[in-house]
Tab-separated table of C-alpha atoms in Angstrom:
chain	number	residue	atom	x	y	z
A	1	UNK	CA	-16.922	-91.996	-48.606
A	2	UNK	CA	-18.238	-94.186	-51.415
A	3	UNK	CA	-15.938	-94.436	-54.423
A	4	UNK	CA	-15.980	-96.363	-57.683
A	5	UNK	CA	-13.572	-99.269	-57.436
A	6	UNK	CA	-12.074	-98.738	-60.884
A	7	UNK	CA	-11.472	-95.840	-63.202
A	8	UNK	CA	-10.412	-97.731	-66.311
A	9	UNK	CA	-10.816	-94.687	-68.543
A	10	UNK	CA	-7.764	-93.922	-70.683
A	11	UNK	CA	-8.961	-90.354	-71.390
A	12	UNK	CA	-8.627	-89.247	-67.764
A	13	UNK	CA	-5.480	-87.161	-67.347
A	14	UNK	CA	-2.990	-87.754	-64.519
A	15	UNK	CA	-2.844	-85.233	-61.693
A	16	UNK	CA	0.616	-83.787	-61.006
A	17	UNK	CA	1.420	-82.026	-57.743
A	18	UNK	CA	4.777	-80.224	-57.809
A	19	UNK	CA	6.654	-79.252	-54.676
A	20	UNK	CA	6.457	-75.568	-55.576
A	21	UNK	CA	2.650	-75.863	-55.683
A	22	UNK	CA	2.370	-77.197	-52.154
A	23	UNK	CA	2.294	-75.620	-48.724
A	24	UNK	CA	5.674	-76.219	-47.057
A	25	UNK	CA	5.920	-76.610	-43.294
A	26	UNK	CA	9.444	-76.578	-41.787
A	27	UNK	CA	10.858	-77.174	-45.275
A	28	UNK	CA	12.689	-75.168	-47.920
A	29	UNK	CA	12.192	-75.005	-51.670
A	30	UNK	CA	15.683	-75.966	-52.814
A	31	UNK	CA	17.317	-75.754	-56.244
A	32	UNK	CA	20.764	-77.248	-55.580
A	33	UNK	CA	20.029	-80.727	-56.912
A	34	UNK	CA	19.564	-80.750	-60.728
A	35	UNK	CA	16.567	-82.265	-62.470
A	36	UNK	CA	13.648	-80.818	-60.492
A	37	UNK	CA	10.451	-80.237	-62.433
A	38	UNK	CA	9.094	-76.930	-61.123
A	39	UNK	CA	10.614	-73.932	-59.399
A	40	UNK	CA	12.369	-76.203	-56.891
A	41	UNK	CA	12.041	-79.294	-54.727
A	42	UNK	CA	11.077	-79.724	-51.073
A	43	UNK	CA	14.087	-80.298	-48.800
A	44	UNK	CA	14.674	-80.487	-45.066
A	45	UNK	CA	12.499	-83.451	-44.106
A	46	UNK	CA	13.263	-84.800	-40.612
A	47	UNK	CA	11.813	-87.735	-38.710
A	48	UNK	CA	9.703	-85.433	-36.534
A	49	UNK	CA	9.249	-82.312	-38.684
A	50	UNK	CA	8.824	-81.315	-42.283
A	51	UNK	CA	5.616	-81.696	-44.268
A	52	UNK	CA	4.296	-80.632	-47.652
A	53	UNK	CA	0.549	-80.272	-48.168
A	54	UNK	CA	-1.395	-80.059	-51.398
A	55	UNK	CA	-5.089	-79.237	-51.760
A	56	UNK	CA	-6.423	-80.145	-55.193
A	57	UNK	CA	-9.636	-80.763	-57.094
A	58	UNK	CA	-10.320	-84.099	-58.791
A	59	UNK	CA	-13.094	-84.204	-61.412
A	60	UNK	CA	-13.021	-88.004	-61.465
A	61	UNK	CA	-13.126	-89.948	-58.173
A	62	UNK	CA	-11.784	-93.469	-57.884
A	63	UNK	CA	-8.566	-95.411	-57.557
A	64	UNK	CA	-5.299	-93.916	-58.764
A	65	UNK	CA	-1.685	-95.076	-58.778
A	66	UNK	CA	0.454	-92.732	-56.702
A	67	UNK	CA	3.991	-92.045	-57.916
A	68	UNK	CA	6.544	-90.104	-55.887
A	69	UNK	CA	9.435	-88.310	-57.601
A	70	UNK	CA	12.154	-88.049	-54.958
A	71	UNK	CA	15.808	-88.329	-54.019
A	72	UNK	CA	17.207	-90.336	-51.094
A	73	UNK	CA	20.694	-91.620	-50.329
A	74	UNK	CA	19.269	-94.775	-48.728
A	75	UNK	CA	15.934	-96.411	-47.978
A	76	UNK	CA	13.726	-93.841	-46.195
A	77	UNK	CA	10.310	-94.283	-44.635
A	78	UNK	CA	7.720	-91.586	-45.225
A	79	UNK	CA	4.261	-90.661	-43.936
A	80	UNK	CA	1.558	-89.895	-46.484
A	81	UNK	CA	-2.006	-88.910	-45.594
A	82	UNK	CA	-4.713	-88.511	-48.230
A	83	UNK	CA	-8.132	-87.386	-47.017
A	84	UNK	CA	-7.320	-88.575	-43.472
A	85	UNK	CA	-6.311	-92.068	-44.631
A	86	UNK	CA	-2.696	-93.084	-44.039
A	87	UNK	CA	-0.577	-94.495	-46.856
A	88	UNK	CA	2.874	-94.739	-45.250
A	89	UNK	CA	5.666	-96.465	-47.135
A	90	UNK	CA	9.396	-96.645	-47.819
A	91	UNK	CA	11.356	-94.908	-50.554
A	92	UNK	CA	14.213	-97.040	-51.893
A	93	UNK	CA	17.637	-95.492	-52.342
A	94	UNK	CA	17.645	-93.409	-55.534
A	95	UNK	CA	20.567	-94.054	-57.897
A	96	UNK	CA	20.352	-90.584	-59.475
A	97	UNK	CA	19.291	-87.055	-58.635
A	98	UNK	CA	15.586	-87.894	-58.828
A	99	UNK	CA	13.860	-91.249	-59.145
A	100	UNK	CA	10.222	-92.296	-59.372
A	101	UNK	CA	8.699	-94.650	-56.821
A	102	UNK	CA	5.344	-96.333	-57.385
A	103	UNK	CA	3.780	-96.116	-53.924
A	104	UNK	CA	0.717	-98.170	-54.859
A	105	UNK	CA	-2.944	-97.304	-55.142
A	106	UNK	CA	-4.922	-94.600	-53.345
A	107	UNK	CA	-8.544	-93.484	-53.320
A	108	UNK	CA	-9.361	-90.019	-54.673
A	109	UNK	CA	-12.607	-88.269	-53.739
A	110	UNK	CA	-14.836	-86.213	-56.010
A	111	UNK	CA	-13.937	-82.540	-55.707
A	112	UNK	CA	-11.586	-81.352	-52.958
A	113	UNK	CA	-8.742	-83.612	-51.791
A	114	UNK	CA	-5.938	-82.964	-49.302
A	115	UNK	CA	-2.627	-84.832	-49.518
A	116	UNK	CA	0.182	-84.499	-46.963
A	117	UNK	CA	3.670	-86.008	-47.217
A	118	UNK	CA	6.530	-85.820	-44.737
A	119	UNK	CA	8.313	-87.000	-41.600
A	120	UNK	CA	8.858	-90.759	-41.471
A	121	UNK	CA	12.595	-91.342	-41.315
A	122	UNK	CA	13.370	-87.962	-42.888
A	123	UNK	CA	16.464	-87.182	-44.988
A	124	UNK	CA	14.847	-87.317	-48.417
A	125	UNK	CA	13.872	-84.678	-51.004
A	126	UNK	CA	10.518	-84.498	-52.818
A	127	UNK	CA	10.099	-83.087	-56.318
A	128	UNK	CA	6.508	-84.029	-57.131
A	129	UNK	CA	3.589	-86.423	-56.812
A	130	UNK	CA	1.775	-87.878	-59.805
A	131	UNK	CA	-1.650	-89.512	-59.517
A	132	UNK	CA	-2.389	-91.746	-62.493
A	133	UNK	CA	-5.855	-93.241	-63.153
A	134	UNK	CA	-5.590	-96.938	-62.446
A	135	UNK	CA	-6.656	-99.946	-64.466
A	136	UNK	CA	-8.412	-103.053	-63.163
A	137	UNK	CA	-7.181	-104.285	-59.791
A	138	UNK	CA	-5.759	-107.701	-60.547
A	139	UNK	CA	-5.136	-110.164	-57.722
A	140	UNK	CA	-1.598	-111.496	-57.294
A	141	UNK	CA	-0.439	-114.267	-59.573
A	142	UNK	CA	-1.047	-117.800	-58.389
A	143	UNK	CA	1.756	-119.345	-56.349
A	144	UNK	CA	2.586	-123.031	-56.481
A	145	UNK	CA	1.772	-124.809	-53.226
A	146	UNK	CA	5.261	-126.237	-53.046
A	147	UNK	CA	7.435	-126.136	-49.956
A	148	UNK	CA	11.205	-125.789	-50.079
A	149	UNK	CA	11.525	-128.885	-47.885
A	150	UNK	CA	11.103	-132.002	-50.087
A	151	UNK	CA	10.281	-134.015	-46.946
A	152	UNK	CA	7.534	-131.670	-45.742
A	153	UNK	CA	4.839	-133.458	-43.755
A	154	UNK	CA	1.416	-134.071	-45.322
A	155	UNK	CA	-0.038	-131.623	-42.788
A	156	UNK	CA	2.398	-128.889	-43.830
A	157	UNK	CA	1.697	-129.568	-47.506
A	158	UNK	CA	-2.061	-129.442	-46.871
A	159	UNK	CA	-1.768	-126.099	-45.086
A	160	UNK	CA	0.352	-124.689	-47.896
A	161	UNK	CA	-2.246	-125.902	-50.401
A	162	UNK	CA	-5.021	-124.255	-48.412
A	163	UNK	CA	-3.155	-120.968	-48.272
A	164	UNK	CA	-2.374	-121.114	-51.993
A	165	UNK	CA	-5.968	-121.900	-52.966
A	166	UNK	CA	-7.242	-118.857	-51.068
A	167	UNK	CA	-4.430	-116.480	-52.036
A	168	UNK	CA	-6.033	-113.561	-53.854
A	169	UNK	CA	-9.533	-114.756	-52.913
A	170	UNK	CA	-9.602	-113.878	-49.219
A	171	UNK	CA	-7.383	-112.972	-46.273
A	172	UNK	CA	-7.186	-115.185	-43.188
A	173	UNK	CA	-7.646	-113.233	-39.949
A	174	UNK	CA	-5.303	-113.697	-37.006
A	175	UNK	CA	-4.249	-112.707	-33.498
A	176	UNK	CA	-1.358	-113.490	-31.136
A	177	UNK	CA	-2.965	-114.092	-27.742
A	178	UNK	CA	-6.113	-115.753	-26.416
A	179	UNK	CA	-7.188	-112.451	-24.850
A	180	UNK	CA	-7.145	-110.878	-28.316
A	181	UNK	CA	-9.225	-113.728	-29.729
A	182	UNK	CA	-11.783	-113.267	-26.955
A	183	UNK	CA	-11.953	-109.527	-27.637
A	184	UNK	CA	-12.596	-110.119	-31.336
A	185	UNK	CA	-15.250	-112.713	-30.545
A	186	UNK	CA	-17.024	-110.458	-28.043
A	187	UNK	CA	-17.135	-107.502	-30.435
A	188	UNK	CA	-17.712	-109.208	-33.792
A	189	UNK	CA	-19.119	-112.657	-33.095
A	190	UNK	CA	-16.337	-114.056	-35.283
A	191	UNK	CA	-13.237	-116.094	-34.394
A	192	UNK	CA	-9.837	-115.325	-35.965
A	193	UNK	CA	-8.423	-118.146	-38.077
A	194	UNK	CA	-4.727	-117.751	-37.251
A	195	UNK	CA	-3.437	-118.074	-33.685
A	196	UNK	CA	0.087	-116.928	-32.920
A	197	UNK	CA	2.608	-117.593	-30.198
A	198	UNK	CA	6.113	-116.605	-29.149
A	199	UNK	CA	8.956	-118.915	-28.108
A	200	UNK	CA	10.687	-116.048	-26.314
A	201	UNK	CA	10.390	-117.411	-22.786
A	202	UNK	CA	11.941	-120.734	-23.818
A	203	UNK	CA	15.234	-118.965	-24.632
A	204	UNK	CA	17.858	-120.467	-22.275
A	205	UNK	CA	19.255	-117.099	-21.190
A	206	UNK	CA	15.766	-116.124	-20.043
A	207	UNK	CA	15.172	-119.426	-18.265
A	208	UNK	CA	18.428	-118.810	-16.381
A	209	UNK	CA	16.758	-115.712	-14.929
A	210	UNK	CA	13.585	-117.558	-13.962
A	211	UNK	CA	11.279	-116.878	-16.900
A	212	UNK	CA	8.255	-119.141	-17.331
A	213	UNK	CA	7.004	-120.141	-20.807
A	214	UNK	CA	3.614	-121.011	-19.282
A	215	UNK	CA	3.063	-123.914	-21.682
A	216	UNK	CA	2.980	-121.696	-24.764
A	217	UNK	CA	3.524	-124.667	-27.064
A	218	UNK	CA	0.731	-126.654	-25.447
A	219	UNK	CA	-1.545	-123.636	-25.869
A	220	UNK	CA	-0.889	-123.653	-29.602
A	221	UNK	CA	-1.434	-127.403	-29.846
A	222	UNK	CA	-4.838	-126.850	-28.254
A	223	UNK	CA	-5.520	-123.985	-30.666
A	224	UNK	CA	-4.730	-126.233	-33.622
A	225	UNK	CA	-7.088	-128.875	-32.240
A	226	UNK	CA	-9.795	-126.195	-32.156
A	227	UNK	CA	-9.223	-125.514	-35.859
A	228	UNK	CA	-6.782	-122.606	-35.824
A	229	UNK	CA	-3.836	-122.193	-38.165
A	230	UNK	CA	-0.739	-121.838	-35.968
A	231	UNK	CA	2.086	-119.344	-36.393
A	232	UNK	CA	5.130	-119.212	-34.103
A	233	UNK	CA	7.808	-116.530	-33.817
A	234	UNK	CA	10.852	-116.364	-31.584
A	235	UNK	CA	12.105	-113.279	-29.800
A	236	UNK	CA	15.442	-115.002	-29.292
A	237	UNK	CA	17.154	-113.716	-26.167
A	238	UNK	CA	20.864	-113.567	-26.949
A	239	UNK	CA	22.533	-116.801	-25.790
A	240	UNK	CA	25.125	-114.927	-23.739
A	241	UNK	CA	26.706	-111.513	-23.131
A	242	UNK	CA	23.575	-109.849	-21.784
A	243	UNK	CA	24.325	-106.379	-20.444
A	244	UNK	CA	21.619	-106.678	-17.766
A	245	UNK	CA	21.625	-103.039	-16.647
A	246	UNK	CA	18.395	-101.102	-16.332
A	247	UNK	CA	19.990	-97.693	-16.945
A	248	UNK	CA	22.683	-98.487	-19.472
A	249	UNK	CA	24.364	-95.758	-21.508
A	250	UNK	CA	25.225	-96.855	-25.050
A	251	UNK	CA	28.306	-95.742	-26.994
A	252	UNK	CA	26.174	-93.076	-28.648
A	253	UNK	CA	25.192	-91.702	-25.237
A	254	UNK	CA	21.642	-93.024	-25.314
A	255	UNK	CA	20.257	-94.262	-21.997
A	256	UNK	CA	18.360	-97.553	-22.398
A	257	UNK	CA	16.880	-100.383	-20.382
A	258	UNK	CA	19.301	-103.240	-21.098
A	259	UNK	CA	17.843	-105.664	-18.557
A	260	UNK	CA	18.096	-109.395	-19.233
A	261	UNK	CA	14.456	-109.598	-20.306
A	262	UNK	CA	15.227	-107.247	-23.206
A	263	UNK	CA	18.065	-109.471	-24.350
A	264	UNK	CA	16.697	-109.872	-27.869
A	265	UNK	CA	17.378	-106.190	-28.537
A	266	UNK	CA	20.708	-105.142	-30.023
A	267	UNK	CA	21.129	-102.468	-27.344
A	268	UNK	CA	20.803	-105.023	-24.519
A	269	UNK	CA	23.593	-107.420	-25.506
A	270	UNK	CA	27.176	-107.418	-26.755
A	271	UNK	CA	26.836	-110.898	-28.266
A	272	UNK	CA	28.618	-111.092	-31.638
A	273	UNK	CA	26.932	-113.932	-33.488
A	274	UNK	CA	28.976	-113.282	-36.637
A	275	UNK	CA	32.165	-114.034	-34.713
A	276	UNK	CA	30.502	-117.160	-33.334
A	277	UNK	CA	29.606	-118.323	-36.842
A	278	UNK	CA	33.222	-117.781	-37.886
A	279	UNK	CA	34.382	-120.193	-35.163
A	280	UNK	CA	32.247	-123.370	-35.140
A	281	UNK	CA	34.448	-124.838	-32.389
A	282	UNK	CA	33.947	-121.874	-30.063
A	283	UNK	CA	31.812	-121.789	-26.891
A	284	UNK	CA	29.725	-119.001	-28.440
A	285	UNK	CA	28.833	-121.180	-31.435
A	286	UNK	CA	27.940	-124.019	-29.078
A	287	UNK	CA	25.528	-121.672	-27.299
A	288	UNK	CA	23.827	-120.840	-30.598
A	289	UNK	CA	23.329	-124.548	-31.216
A	290	UNK	CA	22.138	-125.074	-27.635
A	291	UNK	CA	19.437	-122.455	-28.049
A	292	UNK	CA	18.279	-123.814	-31.399
A	293	UNK	CA	18.075	-127.307	-29.940
A	294	UNK	CA	15.918	-126.071	-27.057
A	295	UNK	CA	13.495	-124.504	-29.520
A	296	UNK	CA	13.560	-127.637	-31.661
A	297	UNK	CA	12.188	-129.576	-28.692
A	298	UNK	CA	9.128	-127.307	-28.637
A	299	UNK	CA	8.605	-127.534	-32.387
A	300	UNK	CA	8.827	-131.318	-32.126
A	301	UNK	CA	5.857	-131.277	-29.758
A	302	UNK	CA	3.818	-129.610	-32.479
A	303	UNK	CA	5.123	-132.067	-35.048
A	304	UNK	CA	4.177	-135.020	-32.845
A	305	UNK	CA	0.664	-133.574	-32.544
A	306	UNK	CA	0.410	-133.298	-36.330
A	307	UNK	CA	0.430	-129.488	-36.265
A	308	UNK	CA	2.025	-127.596	-39.179
A	309	UNK	CA	3.558	-124.262	-38.210
A	310	UNK	CA	3.894	-120.963	-40.027
A	311	UNK	CA	7.398	-120.542	-38.617
A	312	UNK	CA	8.899	-117.056	-38.673
A	313	UNK	CA	12.199	-116.764	-36.818
A	314	UNK	CA	14.757	-113.944	-37.030
A	315	UNK	CA	12.036	-111.448	-37.901
A	316	UNK	CA	12.562	-107.749	-38.679
A	317	UNK	CA	16.274	-108.367	-39.138
A	318	UNK	CA	16.908	-105.448	-41.478
A	319	UNK	CA	15.640	-103.048	-38.825
A	320	UNK	CA	18.787	-103.951	-36.847
A	321	UNK	CA	17.018	-103.395	-33.520
A	322	UNK	CA	17.268	-107.140	-32.811
A	323	UNK	CA	20.728	-108.658	-32.305
A	324	UNK	CA	20.364	-111.045	-35.260
A	325	UNK	CA	20.195	-108.019	-37.549
A	326	UNK	CA	23.078	-106.125	-35.978
A	327	UNK	CA	25.835	-107.666	-38.132
A	328	UNK	CA	24.439	-106.938	-41.581
A	329	UNK	CA	22.604	-108.895	-44.279
A	330	UNK	CA	25.269	-111.467	-45.112
A	331	UNK	CA	25.586	-112.610	-41.518
A	332	UNK	CA	21.812	-112.720	-41.101
A	333	UNK	CA	21.660	-115.052	-44.101
A	334	UNK	CA	24.338	-117.253	-42.535
A	335	UNK	CA	22.385	-117.465	-39.282
A	336	UNK	CA	19.124	-118.181	-41.121
A	337	UNK	CA	20.733	-121.027	-43.026
A	338	UNK	CA	22.287	-122.453	-39.869
A	339	UNK	CA	18.881	-122.392	-38.183
A	340	UNK	CA	17.219	-123.925	-41.242
A	341	UNK	CA	19.804	-126.689	-41.524
A	342	UNK	CA	19.782	-127.506	-37.820
A	343	UNK	CA	15.986	-127.746	-37.596
A	344	UNK	CA	15.347	-129.391	-40.965
A	345	UNK	CA	18.260	-131.793	-41.319
A	346	UNK	CA	19.583	-132.432	-37.819
A	347	UNK	CA	16.251	-132.416	-35.993
A	348	UNK	CA	14.225	-133.674	-38.961
A	349	UNK	CA	11.510	-131.081	-38.443
A	350	UNK	CA	9.425	-131.128	-41.597
A	351	UNK	CA	6.229	-129.538	-40.286
A	352	UNK	CA	7.555	-125.992	-40.717
A	353	UNK	CA	6.506	-123.462	-43.340
A	354	UNK	CA	9.382	-120.984	-43.265
A	355	UNK	CA	8.144	-117.375	-43.305
A	356	UNK	CA	10.770	-114.665	-43.774
A	357	UNK	CA	9.884	-111.162	-42.565
A	358	UNK	CA	10.935	-109.066	-45.551
A	359	UNK	CA	11.555	-105.368	-46.068
A	360	UNK	CA	14.952	-104.873	-47.725
A	361	UNK	CA	15.705	-107.387	-50.473
A	362	UNK	CA	19.439	-107.349	-49.732
A	363	UNK	CA	18.636	-109.343	-46.579
A	364	UNK	CA	16.583	-112.070	-48.268
A	365	UNK	CA	18.059	-115.529	-47.414
A	366	UNK	CA	17.000	-117.201	-50.683
A	367	UNK	CA	14.129	-119.091	-52.290
A	368	UNK	CA	15.545	-122.469	-51.274
A	369	UNK	CA	15.132	-121.725	-47.549
A	370	UNK	CA	12.005	-119.527	-47.573
A	371	UNK	CA	8.414	-120.616	-48.241
A	372	UNK	CA	6.442	-117.420	-47.645
A	373	UNK	CA	7.074	-113.709	-47.285
A	374	UNK	CA	5.895	-111.811	-44.233
A	375	UNK	CA	5.767	-108.096	-43.561
A	376	UNK	CA	5.419	-106.429	-40.156
A	377	UNK	CA	3.751	-103.024	-39.927
A	378	UNK	CA	2.801	-100.640	-37.143
A	379	UNK	CA	1.196	-97.755	-39.034
A	380	UNK	CA	0.601	-94.493	-37.241
A	381	UNK	CA	-2.929	-94.404	-38.643
A	382	UNK	CA	-5.057	-97.475	-38.073
A	383	UNK	CA	-6.776	-97.057	-41.445
A	384	UNK	CA	-3.522	-97.249	-43.426
A	385	UNK	CA	-4.051	-99.898	-46.157
A	386	UNK	CA	-0.259	-100.450	-46.367
A	387	UNK	CA	-0.520	-100.495	-50.127
A	388	UNK	CA	3.036	-99.236	-50.517
A	389	UNK	CA	4.460	-102.147	-48.534
A	390	UNK	CA	2.341	-104.580	-50.536
A	391	UNK	CA	3.488	-103.046	-53.825
A	392	UNK	CA	7.140	-103.260	-52.768
A	393	UNK	CA	6.870	-106.950	-51.888
A	394	UNK	CA	4.831	-107.791	-54.975
A	395	UNK	CA	7.523	-106.404	-57.255
A	396	UNK	CA	9.923	-109.040	-55.930
A	397	UNK	CA	7.686	-112.013	-55.181
A	398	UNK	CA	4.587	-111.961	-57.395
A	399	UNK	CA	3.988	-115.483	-58.651
A	400	UNK	CA	6.898	-116.789	-56.556
A	401	UNK	CA	5.962	-116.523	-52.873
A	402	UNK	CA	2.736	-115.737	-51.035
A	403	UNK	CA	2.863	-112.518	-49.019
A	404	UNK	CA	1.347	-112.177	-45.546
A	405	UNK	CA	0.977	-109.355	-43.036
A	406	UNK	CA	2.664	-111.267	-40.232
A	407	UNK	CA	2.335	-108.489	-37.645
A	408	UNK	CA	0.173	-105.403	-37.624
A	409	UNK	CA	-0.494	-102.871	-34.932
A	410	UNK	CA	-4.280	-102.878	-34.759
A	411	UNK	CA	-6.318	-104.784	-37.331
A	412	UNK	CA	-5.753	-104.977	-41.073
A	413	UNK	CA	-8.527	-103.116	-42.915
A	414	UNK	CA	-8.893	-105.965	-45.376
A	415	UNK	CA	-11.864	-104.550	-47.344
A	416	UNK	CA	-9.984	-101.299	-48.046
A	417	UNK	CA	-6.741	-103.165	-48.753
A	418	UNK	CA	-8.347	-105.526	-51.235
A	419	UNK	CA	-10.269	-102.689	-52.894
A	420	UNK	CA	-6.912	-101.064	-53.579
A	421	UNK	CA	-5.278	-104.303	-54.692
A	422	UNK	CA	-3.475	-105.664	-51.613
A	423	UNK	CA	-4.379	-109.344	-51.203
A	424	UNK	CA	-2.468	-110.500	-48.112
A	425	UNK	CA	-2.542	-114.240	-47.449
A	426	UNK	CA	-3.224	-113.638	-43.762
A	427	UNK	CA	-2.781	-110.985	-41.125
A	428	UNK	CA	-1.934	-111.317	-37.445
A	429	UNK	CA	-2.757	-108.454	-35.094
A	430	UNK	CA	-0.215	-107.815	-32.377
A	431	UNK	CA	-1.405	-107.837	-28.789
A	432	UNK	CA	-2.300	-105.439	-25.983
A	433	UNK	CA	-2.514	-101.775	-26.962
A	434	UNK	CA	-1.261	-102.705	-30.450
A	435	UNK	CA	-3.788	-105.509	-30.834
A	436	UNK	CA	-7.426	-105.636	-31.968
A	437	UNK	CA	-8.323	-103.346	-29.047
A	438	UNK	CA	-6.642	-100.524	-30.984
A	439	UNK	CA	-9.307	-100.785	-33.688
A	440	UNK	CA	-12.627	-98.984	-33.084
A	441	UNK	CA	-15.338	-101.559	-32.479
A	442	UNK	CA	-17.408	-100.485	-35.485
A	443	UNK	CA	-14.386	-100.962	-37.742
A	444	UNK	CA	-13.538	-104.280	-36.094
A	445	UNK	CA	-17.053	-105.552	-36.856
A	446	UNK	CA	-16.911	-104.223	-40.414
A	447	UNK	CA	-13.613	-106.002	-41.053
A	448	UNK	CA	-14.364	-109.341	-39.397
A	449	UNK	CA	-17.865	-109.555	-40.872
A	450	UNK	CA	-16.670	-108.727	-44.385
A	451	UNK	CA	-16.820	-111.383	-47.136
A	452	UNK	CA	-13.196	-110.456	-47.891
A	453	UNK	CA	-11.868	-112.186	-44.753
A	454	UNK	CA	-11.586	-115.843	-43.797
A	455	UNK	CA	-12.380	-116.575	-40.156
A	456	UNK	CA	-12.387	-119.847	-38.253
A	457	UNK	CA	-15.123	-121.958	-39.788
A	458	UNK	CA	-14.739	-120.327	-43.223
A	459	UNK	CA	-12.946	-121.642	-46.285
């Protein structure tokens, strides 16, 4: 489908789709909540059922801003499909009966269009959708190439400068494993710029059970020598109190695999890091420090080799599925600051660019300890441009912090994303079935051979 990039015509009227005009599946048209705009609003959305579908004609194709009028008691994810392209996002908690959420930009076709909204996390109400002709797609505001660490190494400063210079101009490509790099190379003839790694197997509680890091740090040092930008995350196995039962029944009655190798998940440990932080003289606190010090030794190897690191610990905290998110936002911030202080001041590690994986702003540790913003996304549809997630982050960080797609299931469709206005600093595909192999080969070639991306050997 070929569409004009911009509408830019003030005379084009918005398109409004009310709930009472749509086809409801496993939903009801409710009237209990005041303030709805038609004959009622769509209610009864669940995480696995409930969908409203509109079929409408558009005389003017192009890019529109999509606004959702809704009600939700808390943040709620939703699934939106327009002409077979996914545009999933998250509705923030609404402070009144109905609020409007700008879900970002979408592409409207000439003539017939089909829009579906539903499922996601469920437990929200939908009053209407408004599609407003969009103006020019401006890139994000420039961000100063300044790190929070005043003692940042020249290599870290140079990497930050490189990222800042290209922010809004192109998106660096990335993968997590060498096998993923080889797949991209074999299909596209291009080499991803960013190479990722995971410190998970260095976690002491995993080493106690015989895990083998297999020289992950040395692999990344070699990748940097080959010209890659390096990013490192840490699936931190809880320092202690691992449940270590394969068929464990939680308090809610859910049966889970709580084996030691899943010790970074909340459901696989009883470790209370908030209590440990409250008692700096306790054995539990000492174990936190022990683990951080072990990881510091690996980061020092990179520092000694002159390698700057896009460092993203404690990721996806607000999802609460990892133990570092299980005690709420305030305690996550305390742990982040402990980690930052221990690595930066005690270990004198100044080669780190601190990347915080953001979703809910209540969890944000603060500008003084964060250099970049990351977002992780595993969209149900591989063609989802994630414009809603980009729009959410931009509202908080435009002109302040660069925003990257630090994990994505599949491959970021950078040409579509940039056409709609999402200018991620870089993306990093996850691995295995959620890696580049998930992307059809024709799409993988189209993305990696696009002038919108920056591969190894590019700028």
